XYZ file of C-alpha atoms in Angstrom:
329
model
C 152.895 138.424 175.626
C 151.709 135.000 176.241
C 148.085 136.135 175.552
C 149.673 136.962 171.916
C 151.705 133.332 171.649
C 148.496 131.685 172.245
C 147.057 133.488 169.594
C 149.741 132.651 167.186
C 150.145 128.983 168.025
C 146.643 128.265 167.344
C 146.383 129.952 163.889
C 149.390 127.939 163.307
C 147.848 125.287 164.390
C 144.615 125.494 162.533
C 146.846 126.272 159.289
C 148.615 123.056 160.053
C 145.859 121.289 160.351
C 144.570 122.733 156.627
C 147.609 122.083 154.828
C 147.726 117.947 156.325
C 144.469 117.463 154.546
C 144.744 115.384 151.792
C 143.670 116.491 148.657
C 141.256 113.764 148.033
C 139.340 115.554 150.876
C 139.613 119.003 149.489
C 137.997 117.231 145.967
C 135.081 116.360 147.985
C 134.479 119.506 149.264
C 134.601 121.309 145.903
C 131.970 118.452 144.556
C 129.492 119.454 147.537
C 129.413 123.243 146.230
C 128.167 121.842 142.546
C 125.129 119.733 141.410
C 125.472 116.264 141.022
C 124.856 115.197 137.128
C 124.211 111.484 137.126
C 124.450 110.076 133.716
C 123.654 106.963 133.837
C 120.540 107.629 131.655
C 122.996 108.994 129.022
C 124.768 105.518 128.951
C 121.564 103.254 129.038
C 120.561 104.701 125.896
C 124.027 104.480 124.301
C 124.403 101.490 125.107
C 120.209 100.038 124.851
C 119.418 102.322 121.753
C 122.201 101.541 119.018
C 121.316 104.583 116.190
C 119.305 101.636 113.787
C 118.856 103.174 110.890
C 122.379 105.670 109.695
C 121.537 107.874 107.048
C 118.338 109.789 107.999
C 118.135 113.506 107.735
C 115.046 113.867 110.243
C 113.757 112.511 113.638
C 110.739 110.652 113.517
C 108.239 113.139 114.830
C 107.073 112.938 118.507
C 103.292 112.114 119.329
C 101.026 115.423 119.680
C 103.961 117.113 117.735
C 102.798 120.335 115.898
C 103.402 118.588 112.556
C 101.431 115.537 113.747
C 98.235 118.116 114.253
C 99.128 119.223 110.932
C 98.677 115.428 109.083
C 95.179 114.884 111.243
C 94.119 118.297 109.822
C 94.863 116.891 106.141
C 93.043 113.767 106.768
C 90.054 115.380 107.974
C 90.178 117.625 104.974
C 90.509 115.015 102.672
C 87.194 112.906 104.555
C 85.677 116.507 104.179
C 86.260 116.490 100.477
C 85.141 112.796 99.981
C 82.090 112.733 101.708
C 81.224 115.960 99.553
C 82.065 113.972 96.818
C 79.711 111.201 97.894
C 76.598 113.830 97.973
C 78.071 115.087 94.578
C 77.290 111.572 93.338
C 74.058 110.370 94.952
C 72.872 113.963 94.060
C 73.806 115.132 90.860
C 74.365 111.156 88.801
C 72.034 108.958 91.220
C 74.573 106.579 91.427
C 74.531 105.105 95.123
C 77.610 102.978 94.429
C 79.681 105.283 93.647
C 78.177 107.419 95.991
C 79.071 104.502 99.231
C 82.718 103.729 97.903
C 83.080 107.769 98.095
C 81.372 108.019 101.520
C 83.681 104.908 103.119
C 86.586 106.713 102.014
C 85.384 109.864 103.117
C 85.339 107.721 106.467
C 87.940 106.074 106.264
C 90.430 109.132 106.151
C 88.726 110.837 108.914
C 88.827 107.990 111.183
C 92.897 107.800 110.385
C 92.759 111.382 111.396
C 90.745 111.167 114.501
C 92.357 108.001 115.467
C 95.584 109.426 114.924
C 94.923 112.558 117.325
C 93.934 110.572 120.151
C 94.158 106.957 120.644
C 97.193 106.054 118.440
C 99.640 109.147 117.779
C 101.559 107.184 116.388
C 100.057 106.657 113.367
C 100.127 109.457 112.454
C 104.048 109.948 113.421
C 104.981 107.305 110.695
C 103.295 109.179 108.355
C 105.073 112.493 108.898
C 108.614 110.649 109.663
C 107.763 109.017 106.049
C 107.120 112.666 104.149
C 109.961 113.853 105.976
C 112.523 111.196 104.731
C 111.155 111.387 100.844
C 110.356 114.558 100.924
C 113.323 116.126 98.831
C 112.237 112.930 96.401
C 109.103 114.306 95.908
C 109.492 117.471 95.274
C 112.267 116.487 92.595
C 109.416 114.401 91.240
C 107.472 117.243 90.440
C 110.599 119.446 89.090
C 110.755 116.408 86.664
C 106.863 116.783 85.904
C 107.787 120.551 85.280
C 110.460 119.973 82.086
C 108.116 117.285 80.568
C 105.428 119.818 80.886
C 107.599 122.542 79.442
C 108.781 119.832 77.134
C 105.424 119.334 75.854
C 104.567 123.345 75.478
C 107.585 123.401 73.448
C 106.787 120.615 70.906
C 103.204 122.535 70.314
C 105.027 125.299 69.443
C 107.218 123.456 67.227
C 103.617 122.095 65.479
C 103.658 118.535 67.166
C 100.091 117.366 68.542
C 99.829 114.535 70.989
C 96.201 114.674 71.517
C 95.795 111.578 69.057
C 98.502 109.278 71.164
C 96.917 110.397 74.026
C 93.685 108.986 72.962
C 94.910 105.693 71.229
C 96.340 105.522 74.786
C 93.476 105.363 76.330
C 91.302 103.219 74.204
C 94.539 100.692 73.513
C 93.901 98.030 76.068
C 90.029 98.352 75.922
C 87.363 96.850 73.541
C 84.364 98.378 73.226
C 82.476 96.189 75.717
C 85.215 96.980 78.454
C 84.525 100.705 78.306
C 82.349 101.254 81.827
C 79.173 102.526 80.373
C 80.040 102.272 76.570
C 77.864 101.770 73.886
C 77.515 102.808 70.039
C 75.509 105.951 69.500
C 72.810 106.436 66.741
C 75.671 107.319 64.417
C 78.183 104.692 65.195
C 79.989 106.133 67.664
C 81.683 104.584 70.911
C 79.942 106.188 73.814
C 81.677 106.620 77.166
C 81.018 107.373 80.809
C 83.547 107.186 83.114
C 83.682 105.982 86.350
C 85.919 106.391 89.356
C 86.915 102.200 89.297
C 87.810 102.790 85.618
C 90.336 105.384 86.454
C 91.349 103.564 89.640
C 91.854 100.883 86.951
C 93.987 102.901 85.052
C 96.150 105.185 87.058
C 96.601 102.378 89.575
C 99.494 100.660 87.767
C 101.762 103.875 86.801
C 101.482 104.590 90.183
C 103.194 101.280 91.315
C 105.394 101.861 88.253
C 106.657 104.593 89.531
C 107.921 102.889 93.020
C 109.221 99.710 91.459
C 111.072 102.068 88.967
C 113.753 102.669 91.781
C 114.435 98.783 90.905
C 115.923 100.282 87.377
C 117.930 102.771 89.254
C 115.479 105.663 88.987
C 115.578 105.139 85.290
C 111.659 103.720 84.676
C 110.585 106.307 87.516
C 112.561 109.529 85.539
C 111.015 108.640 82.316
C 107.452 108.000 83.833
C 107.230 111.396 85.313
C 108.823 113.411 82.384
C 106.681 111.663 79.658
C 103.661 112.358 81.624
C 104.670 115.713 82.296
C 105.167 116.575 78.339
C 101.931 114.393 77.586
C 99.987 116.806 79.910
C 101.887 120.100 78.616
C 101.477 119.143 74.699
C 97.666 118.069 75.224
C 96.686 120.743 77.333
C 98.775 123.333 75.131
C 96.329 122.077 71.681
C 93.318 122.191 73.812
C 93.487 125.660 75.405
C 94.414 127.134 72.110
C 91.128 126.073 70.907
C 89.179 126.362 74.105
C 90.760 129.254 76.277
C 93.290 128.357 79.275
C 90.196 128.704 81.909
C 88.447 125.067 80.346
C 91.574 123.383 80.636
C 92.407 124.571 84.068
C 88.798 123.201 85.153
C 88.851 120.039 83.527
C 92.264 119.221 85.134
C 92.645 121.099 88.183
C 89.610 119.361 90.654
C 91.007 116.071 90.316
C 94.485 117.090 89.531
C 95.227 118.428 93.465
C 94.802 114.954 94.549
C 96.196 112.894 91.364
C 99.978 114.822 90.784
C 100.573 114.564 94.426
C 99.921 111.029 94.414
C 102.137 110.645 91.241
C 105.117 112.961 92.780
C 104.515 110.584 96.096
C 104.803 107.222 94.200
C 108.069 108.640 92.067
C 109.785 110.318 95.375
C 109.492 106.378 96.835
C 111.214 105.052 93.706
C 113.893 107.893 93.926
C 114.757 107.569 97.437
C 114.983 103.936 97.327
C 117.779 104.603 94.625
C 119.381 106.936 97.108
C 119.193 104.403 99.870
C 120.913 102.038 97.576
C 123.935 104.351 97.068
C 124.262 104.497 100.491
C 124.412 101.359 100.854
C 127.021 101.051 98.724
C 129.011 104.063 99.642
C 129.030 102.078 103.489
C 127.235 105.536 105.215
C 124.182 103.529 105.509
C 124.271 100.123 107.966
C 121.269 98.378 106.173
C 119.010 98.827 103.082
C 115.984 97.408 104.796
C 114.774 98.419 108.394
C 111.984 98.246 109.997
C 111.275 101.247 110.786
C 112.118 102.213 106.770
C 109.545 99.554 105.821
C 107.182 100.958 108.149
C 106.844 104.639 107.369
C 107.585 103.937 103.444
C 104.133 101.541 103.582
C 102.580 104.751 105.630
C 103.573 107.104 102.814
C 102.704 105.218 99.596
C 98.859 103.972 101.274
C 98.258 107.749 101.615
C 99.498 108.739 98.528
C 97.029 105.506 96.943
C 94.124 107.149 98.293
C 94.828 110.228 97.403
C 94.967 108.707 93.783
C 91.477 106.731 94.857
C 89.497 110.097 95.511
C 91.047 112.219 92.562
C 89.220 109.132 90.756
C 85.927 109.712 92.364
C 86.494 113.104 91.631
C 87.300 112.716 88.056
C 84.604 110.671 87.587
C 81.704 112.508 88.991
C 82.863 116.254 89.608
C 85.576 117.679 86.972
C 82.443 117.755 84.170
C 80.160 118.927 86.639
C 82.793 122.122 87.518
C 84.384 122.596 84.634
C 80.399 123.131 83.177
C 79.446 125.508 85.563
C 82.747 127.323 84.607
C 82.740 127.210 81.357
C 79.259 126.381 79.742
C 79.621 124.310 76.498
Protein backbone atom coordinates (compact mmCIF):
# COMPACT_ATOMS: atom_id res chain seq x y z
CA UNK A 1 0.00 0.00 0.00
CA UNK A 2 2.46 2.64 0.70
CA UNK A 3 4.71 1.29 -2.13
CA UNK A 4 1.47 2.26 -4.36
CA UNK A 5 0.97 5.98 -2.55
CA UNK A 6 4.45 6.69 -3.42
CA UNK A 7 3.79 5.88 -6.78
CA UNK A 8 0.80 8.04 -7.02
CA UNK A 9 2.14 11.08 -5.21
CA UNK A 10 4.95 11.41 -7.49
CA UNK A 11 3.00 11.23 -10.81
CA UNK A 12 0.99 13.78 -9.12
CA UNK A 13 3.67 15.48 -8.44
CA UNK A 14 5.41 15.49 -11.75
CA UNK A 15 1.84 16.45 -13.31
CA UNK A 16 1.87 19.35 -10.92
CA UNK A 17 4.88 20.36 -11.75
CA UNK A 18 3.74 20.33 -15.79
CA UNK A 19 0.67 22.14 -15.39
CA UNK A 20 2.71 25.29 -13.10
CA UNK A 21 4.74 25.89 -16.19
CA UNK A 22 4.00 28.91 -17.71
CA UNK A 23 3.07 28.98 -21.08
CA UNK A 24 5.73 31.28 -22.22
CA UNK A 25 7.95 28.21 -21.45
CA UNK A 26 5.89 25.70 -23.27
CA UNK A 27 6.24 28.43 -26.52
CA UNK A 28 9.85 27.93 -26.29
CA UNK A 29 9.81 24.48 -26.39
CA UNK A 30 7.55 24.21 -29.46
CA UNK A 31 10.11 26.88 -31.26
CA UNK A 32 13.13 24.38 -30.49
CA UNK A 33 11.27 21.47 -32.53
CA UNK A 34 11.12 23.99 -35.80
CA UNK A 35 13.83 25.84 -37.84
CA UNK A 36 14.60 29.18 -37.10
CA UNK A 37 13.72 31.59 -40.27
CA UNK A 38 15.55 34.83 -39.70
CA UNK A 39 14.31 37.50 -41.93
CA UNK A 40 16.11 40.12 -41.49
CA UNK A 41 17.44 39.87 -45.11
CA UNK A 42 13.75 40.10 -46.20
CA UNK A 43 13.49 43.56 -44.42
CA UNK A 44 16.96 45.03 -45.54
CA UNK A 45 15.85 44.81 -48.96
CA UNK A 46 12.36 46.23 -48.27
CA UNK A 47 13.47 48.66 -46.67
CA UNK A 48 17.30 49.37 -48.82
CA UNK A 49 15.74 48.41 -52.29
CA UNK A 50 12.50 50.67 -52.75
CA UNK A 51 10.87 48.91 -56.26
CA UNK A 52 12.47 52.19 -58.54
CA UNK A 53 10.98 51.88 -61.48
CA UNK A 54 6.68 50.70 -61.13
CA UNK A 55 5.39 49.62 -64.25
CA UNK A 56 7.77 46.98 -65.73
CA UNK A 57 6.51 43.70 -66.98
CA UNK A 58 10.04 41.86 -66.77
CA UNK A 59 13.11 41.51 -64.43
CA UNK A 60 16.19 42.73 -65.71
CA UNK A 61 17.95 39.55 -66.66
CA UNK A 62 20.64 38.07 -64.32
CA UNK A 63 24.40 37.85 -65.53
CA UNK A 64 25.25 34.34 -67.32
CA UNK A 65 21.37 34.09 -67.69
CA UNK A 66 20.36 31.72 -70.60
CA UNK A 67 18.96 34.73 -72.49
CA UNK A 68 22.19 36.67 -71.86
CA UNK A 69 24.13 33.61 -73.86
CA UNK A 70 21.51 34.09 -76.29
CA UNK A 71 22.38 38.17 -77.06
CA UNK A 72 26.41 37.21 -77.12
CA UNK A 73 25.43 34.52 -79.69
CA UNK A 74 23.65 37.38 -81.87
CA UNK A 75 26.53 39.64 -81.59
CA UNK A 76 28.95 37.21 -82.67
CA UNK A 77 26.70 36.40 -85.56
CA UNK A 78 26.31 39.73 -86.56
CA UNK A 79 30.62 40.32 -86.35
CA UNK A 80 30.42 36.97 -88.38
CA UNK A 81 28.27 38.56 -91.01
CA UNK A 82 30.27 41.90 -91.09
CA UNK A 83 33.57 40.76 -91.37
CA UNK A 84 32.17 38.56 -94.38
CA UNK A 85 30.94 41.59 -95.60
CA UNK A 86 34.33 43.26 -95.34
CA UNK A 87 35.99 40.34 -97.64
CA UNK A 88 32.80 40.80 -99.85
CA UNK A 89 34.12 44.34 -100.39
CA UNK A 90 37.92 44.24 -100.58
CA UNK A 91 37.22 41.15 -102.84
CA UNK A 92 34.60 41.53 -105.17
CA UNK A 93 34.61 46.03 -105.51
CA UNK A 94 38.39 46.66 -104.31
CA UNK A 95 37.24 49.15 -102.16
CA UNK A 96 39.47 48.99 -98.86
CA UNK A 97 37.38 51.70 -97.19
CA UNK A 98 34.52 50.28 -97.26
CA UNK A 99 36.06 47.17 -96.75
CA UNK A 100 37.82 48.66 -92.94
CA UNK A 101 34.51 50.50 -91.81
CA UNK A 102 32.87 46.84 -92.47
CA UNK A 103 35.73 44.96 -90.74
CA UNK A 104 35.66 47.52 -87.41
CA UNK A 105 32.15 46.82 -87.15
CA UNK A 106 32.52 43.34 -87.72
CA UNK A 107 34.83 43.93 -84.54
CA UNK A 108 33.19 45.93 -82.86
CA UNK A 109 30.02 43.63 -82.35
CA UNK A 110 32.07 40.71 -81.51
CA UNK A 111 34.01 42.39 -78.93
CA UNK A 112 30.39 43.56 -77.29
CA UNK A 113 29.70 39.90 -77.45
CA UNK A 114 32.83 38.52 -76.03
CA UNK A 115 33.06 41.26 -73.58
CA UNK A 116 29.67 40.73 -72.60
CA UNK A 117 30.19 36.84 -71.83
CA UNK A 118 32.98 37.34 -69.62
CA UNK A 119 34.30 40.44 -68.20
CA UNK A 120 31.13 42.64 -68.07
CA UNK A 121 27.74 40.53 -68.03
CA UNK A 122 26.23 43.17 -67.59
CA UNK A 123 26.28 44.60 -70.69
CA UNK A 124 24.82 42.45 -72.08
CA UNK A 125 21.87 42.28 -69.28
CA UNK A 126 20.80 45.91 -70.28
CA UNK A 127 20.47 44.87 -73.55
CA UNK A 128 18.09 41.96 -72.97
CA UNK A 129 16.18 43.91 -69.95
CA UNK A 130 15.82 46.68 -72.89
CA UNK A 131 14.20 44.04 -75.67
CA UNK A 132 12.28 42.72 -72.96
CA UNK A 133 10.56 46.04 -71.88
CA UNK A 134 9.85 47.19 -75.78
CA UNK A 135 9.42 44.16 -76.94
CA UNK A 136 5.49 44.08 -77.38
CA UNK A 137 6.41 47.75 -79.11
CA UNK A 138 8.27 46.18 -81.57
CA UNK A 139 6.54 43.64 -82.65
CA UNK A 140 3.41 46.06 -83.02
CA UNK A 141 5.86 48.01 -85.15
CA UNK A 142 6.09 45.44 -87.56
CA UNK A 143 2.14 44.51 -87.47
CA UNK A 144 1.99 48.24 -88.56
CA UNK A 145 4.70 47.56 -91.40
CA UNK A 146 2.33 44.56 -92.33
CA UNK A 147 -1.10 46.80 -93.27
CA UNK A 148 1.08 49.44 -95.09
CA UNK A 149 2.53 46.58 -96.95
CA UNK A 150 -0.86 45.06 -97.59
CA UNK A 151 -1.92 48.62 -98.10
CA UNK A 152 0.43 49.02 -100.84
CA UNK A 153 -0.46 45.41 -102.62
CA UNK A 154 -3.87 46.67 -102.59
CA UNK A 155 -3.38 50.06 -104.36
CA UNK A 156 -1.39 47.97 -107.28
CA UNK A 157 -4.25 46.13 -107.67
CA UNK A 158 -6.40 49.04 -107.77
CA UNK A 159 -3.76 50.36 -110.80
CA UNK A 160 -1.78 52.91 -108.54
CA UNK A 161 2.18 52.81 -109.11
CA UNK A 162 4.50 54.35 -106.59
CA UNK A 163 7.66 53.40 -108.20
CA UNK A 164 7.97 57.11 -109.60
CA UNK A 165 7.51 58.80 -105.86
CA UNK A 166 9.72 56.38 -104.73
CA UNK A 167 12.38 57.54 -107.00
CA UNK A 168 11.75 61.40 -106.88
CA UNK A 169 12.25 60.38 -103.22
CA UNK A 170 15.35 59.43 -103.52
CA UNK A 171 16.92 61.84 -105.87
CA UNK A 172 14.85 64.94 -104.01
CA UNK A 173 17.47 66.21 -101.66
CA UNK A 174 20.46 65.33 -103.98
CA UNK A 175 22.09 67.19 -106.97
CA UNK A 176 23.87 65.43 -109.25
CA UNK A 177 27.31 66.10 -107.75
CA UNK A 178 26.03 64.75 -104.26
CA UNK A 179 25.22 61.34 -105.69
CA UNK A 180 28.40 59.08 -104.21
CA UNK A 181 29.89 57.98 -107.43
CA UNK A 182 27.55 59.87 -109.93
CA UNK A 183 28.30 61.02 -113.14
CA UNK A 184 26.47 61.56 -116.66
CA UNK A 185 26.77 58.61 -118.97
CA UNK A 186 27.56 58.82 -122.78
CA UNK A 187 23.85 59.43 -123.28
CA UNK A 188 23.07 61.91 -120.62
CA UNK A 189 22.20 59.92 -118.03
CA UNK A 190 22.83 60.31 -114.12
CA UNK A 191 25.00 57.42 -113.16
CA UNK A 192 24.95 55.98 -109.64
CA UNK A 193 26.87 53.74 -107.29
CA UNK A 194 25.91 53.41 -104.01
CA UNK A 195 27.69 53.23 -101.06
CA UNK A 196 27.08 52.04 -97.53
CA UNK A 197 27.71 56.01 -95.99
CA UNK A 198 25.10 57.09 -98.58
CA UNK A 199 22.50 54.85 -97.17
CA UNK A 200 23.75 55.39 -93.62
CA UNK A 201 23.07 58.96 -94.82
CA UNK A 202 19.75 58.26 -95.67
CA UNK A 203 18.08 55.76 -93.45
CA UNK A 204 19.84 57.36 -90.49
CA UNK A 205 17.26 60.12 -89.92
CA UNK A 206 13.83 57.98 -90.25
CA UNK A 207 15.34 55.94 -87.88
CA UNK A 208 15.62 58.76 -85.21
CA UNK A 209 12.22 59.83 -86.59
CA UNK A 210 10.80 57.07 -85.57
CA UNK A 211 11.95 57.43 -81.66
CA UNK A 212 11.30 61.13 -81.40
CA UNK A 213 7.82 60.31 -82.96
CA UNK A 214 6.69 59.10 -79.39
CA UNK A 215 7.10 63.06 -78.75
CA UNK A 216 3.76 63.37 -81.12
CA UNK A 217 2.09 60.71 -79.14
CA UNK A 218 2.95 57.80 -81.43
CA UNK A 219 1.38 59.76 -84.19
CA UNK A 220 4.82 60.63 -86.47
CA UNK A 221 6.07 56.98 -85.45
CA UNK A 222 2.42 55.20 -86.75
CA UNK A 223 2.54 57.02 -89.94
CA UNK A 224 6.37 56.40 -90.53
CA UNK A 225 6.03 52.71 -90.32
CA UNK A 226 2.69 52.33 -92.29
CA UNK A 227 3.82 54.63 -95.20
CA UNK A 228 6.94 52.72 -95.46
CA UNK A 229 5.24 49.59 -95.21
CA UNK A 230 2.73 50.47 -98.31
CA UNK A 231 5.81 52.20 -100.14
CA UNK A 232 7.61 48.77 -99.96
CA UNK A 233 4.30 46.64 -100.77
CA UNK A 234 3.20 48.99 -103.88
CA UNK A 235 6.94 49.11 -105.29
CA UNK A 236 7.76 45.69 -104.81
CA UNK A 237 4.14 44.59 -106.07
CA UNK A 238 5.02 46.68 -109.85
CA UNK A 239 8.41 45.23 -109.83
CA UNK A 240 7.77 41.49 -109.34
CA UNK A 241 5.00 41.63 -111.82
CA UNK A 242 7.52 42.52 -114.32
CA UNK A 243 10.46 40.66 -112.91
CA UNK A 244 9.13 37.45 -111.04
CA UNK A 245 8.73 37.49 -107.03
CA UNK A 246 12.34 35.61 -106.72
CA UNK A 247 14.35 39.22 -108.01
CA UNK A 248 12.51 41.14 -105.64
CA UNK A 249 12.96 38.84 -102.75
CA UNK A 250 16.89 39.04 -103.52
CA UNK A 251 17.23 42.55 -103.99
CA UNK A 252 15.45 43.22 -100.63
CA UNK A 253 15.85 40.37 -98.46
CA UNK A 254 20.07 40.45 -97.72
CA UNK A 255 19.93 43.78 -96.40
CA UNK A 256 16.37 43.76 -95.37
CA UNK A 257 17.07 41.11 -92.17
CA UNK A 258 19.14 43.74 -90.66
CA UNK A 259 17.28 47.10 -91.92
CA UNK A 260 13.24 46.23 -90.79
CA UNK A 261 14.49 45.11 -87.50
CA UNK A 262 16.26 48.19 -86.98
CA UNK A 263 13.15 50.17 -88.20
CA UNK A 264 10.59 47.97 -85.91
CA UNK A 265 13.42 48.69 -83.00
CA UNK A 266 13.51 52.53 -83.52
CA UNK A 267 9.37 52.65 -83.78
CA UNK A 268 8.87 50.10 -80.62
CA UNK A 269 11.16 53.02 -78.63
CA UNK A 270 8.80 55.75 -79.85
CA UNK A 271 5.70 53.55 -78.92
CA UNK A 272 6.70 52.59 -75.56
CA UNK A 273 7.75 55.95 -74.61
CA UNK A 274 4.00 56.89 -75.40
CA UNK A 275 2.99 54.07 -73.13
CA UNK A 276 5.29 55.22 -70.39
CA UNK A 277 3.67 58.55 -70.69
CA UNK A 278 0.15 57.18 -70.01
CA UNK A 279 1.38 55.74 -67.14
CA UNK A 280 2.53 58.45 -65.98
CA UNK A 281 -0.46 60.01 -66.17
CA UNK A 282 -2.74 57.26 -65.10
CA UNK A 283 -0.31 57.52 -61.53
CA UNK A 284 0.72 53.42 -62.00
CA UNK A 285 4.06 54.60 -62.94
CA UNK A 286 6.30 56.70 -60.08
CA UNK A 287 8.56 58.49 -62.72
CA UNK A 288 8.85 58.94 -66.53
CA UNK A 289 12.61 59.03 -66.47
CA UNK A 290 14.87 56.48 -64.52
CA UNK A 291 17.95 55.53 -64.73
CA UNK A 292 17.83 52.39 -65.24
CA UNK A 293 14.98 53.26 -68.22
CA UNK A 294 17.59 55.60 -69.73
CA UNK A 295 20.09 53.01 -69.52
CA UNK A 296 18.71 49.95 -71.25
CA UNK A 297 16.57 52.27 -73.79
CA UNK A 298 20.31 53.80 -74.98
CA UNK A 299 21.38 49.83 -75.00
CA UNK A 300 18.46 48.99 -77.29
CA UNK A 301 18.38 51.83 -79.86
CA UNK A 302 22.73 51.64 -80.32
CA UNK A 303 22.04 48.00 -81.33
CA UNK A 304 19.28 48.54 -83.36
CA UNK A 305 21.72 51.68 -85.16
CA UNK A 306 24.14 49.17 -86.09
CA UNK A 307 22.07 46.87 -87.19
CA UNK A 308 20.85 49.70 -89.62
CA UNK A 309 24.89 50.47 -90.18
CA UNK A 310 25.63 46.85 -91.59
CA UNK A 311 22.27 46.37 -93.62
CA UNK A 312 24.04 49.56 -95.29
CA UNK A 313 27.26 47.85 -95.96
CA UNK A 314 25.27 45.18 -97.09
CA UNK A 315 23.13 47.09 -99.40
CA UNK A 316 25.84 48.67 -100.74
CA UNK A 317 28.21 45.96 -101.67
CA UNK A 318 26.22 42.54 -101.48
CA UNK A 319 22.30 42.76 -102.45
CA UNK A 320 23.57 43.28 -106.43
CA UNK A 321 26.15 40.85 -106.00
CA UNK A 322 23.26 38.07 -104.66
CA UNK A 323 20.49 39.05 -106.20
CA UNK A 324 22.90 38.48 -109.69
CA UNK A 325 23.92 35.23 -108.90
CA UNK A 326 20.15 34.53 -108.31
CA UNK A 327 18.72 35.92 -110.87
CA UNK A 328 21.13 36.73 -113.87
CA UNK A 329 20.10 39.95 -115.73
Amino acid sequence: MSGSDDDRTGRSEATAGREERPPADRRNDSRTDRPAVDLQDDRERAVSSPEPDRGDSEPPAAPGSRRNRVWAALLLSLAVVAVGTAGTILVAHDAPTAAAGAAVLGVGLGAAGLVGRTIAPSLLSTLESGWAEHRPYVWFSAALFAVGIALGVALYAAGVDLTELLLEMLTEDLGEGELPGGGVDPVGEITFEPTASFFIANNTPPFLAAIAGGLTLGLATLLIMVFNGLLIGNVAAVLGAETGPVLILALIGPHGIFELPALFIAAGVGFRFVHRVGQRIAGSRDALFTKAYLARTTALVVFGWLLLVLAAFVEAYVTLLLADALVPL
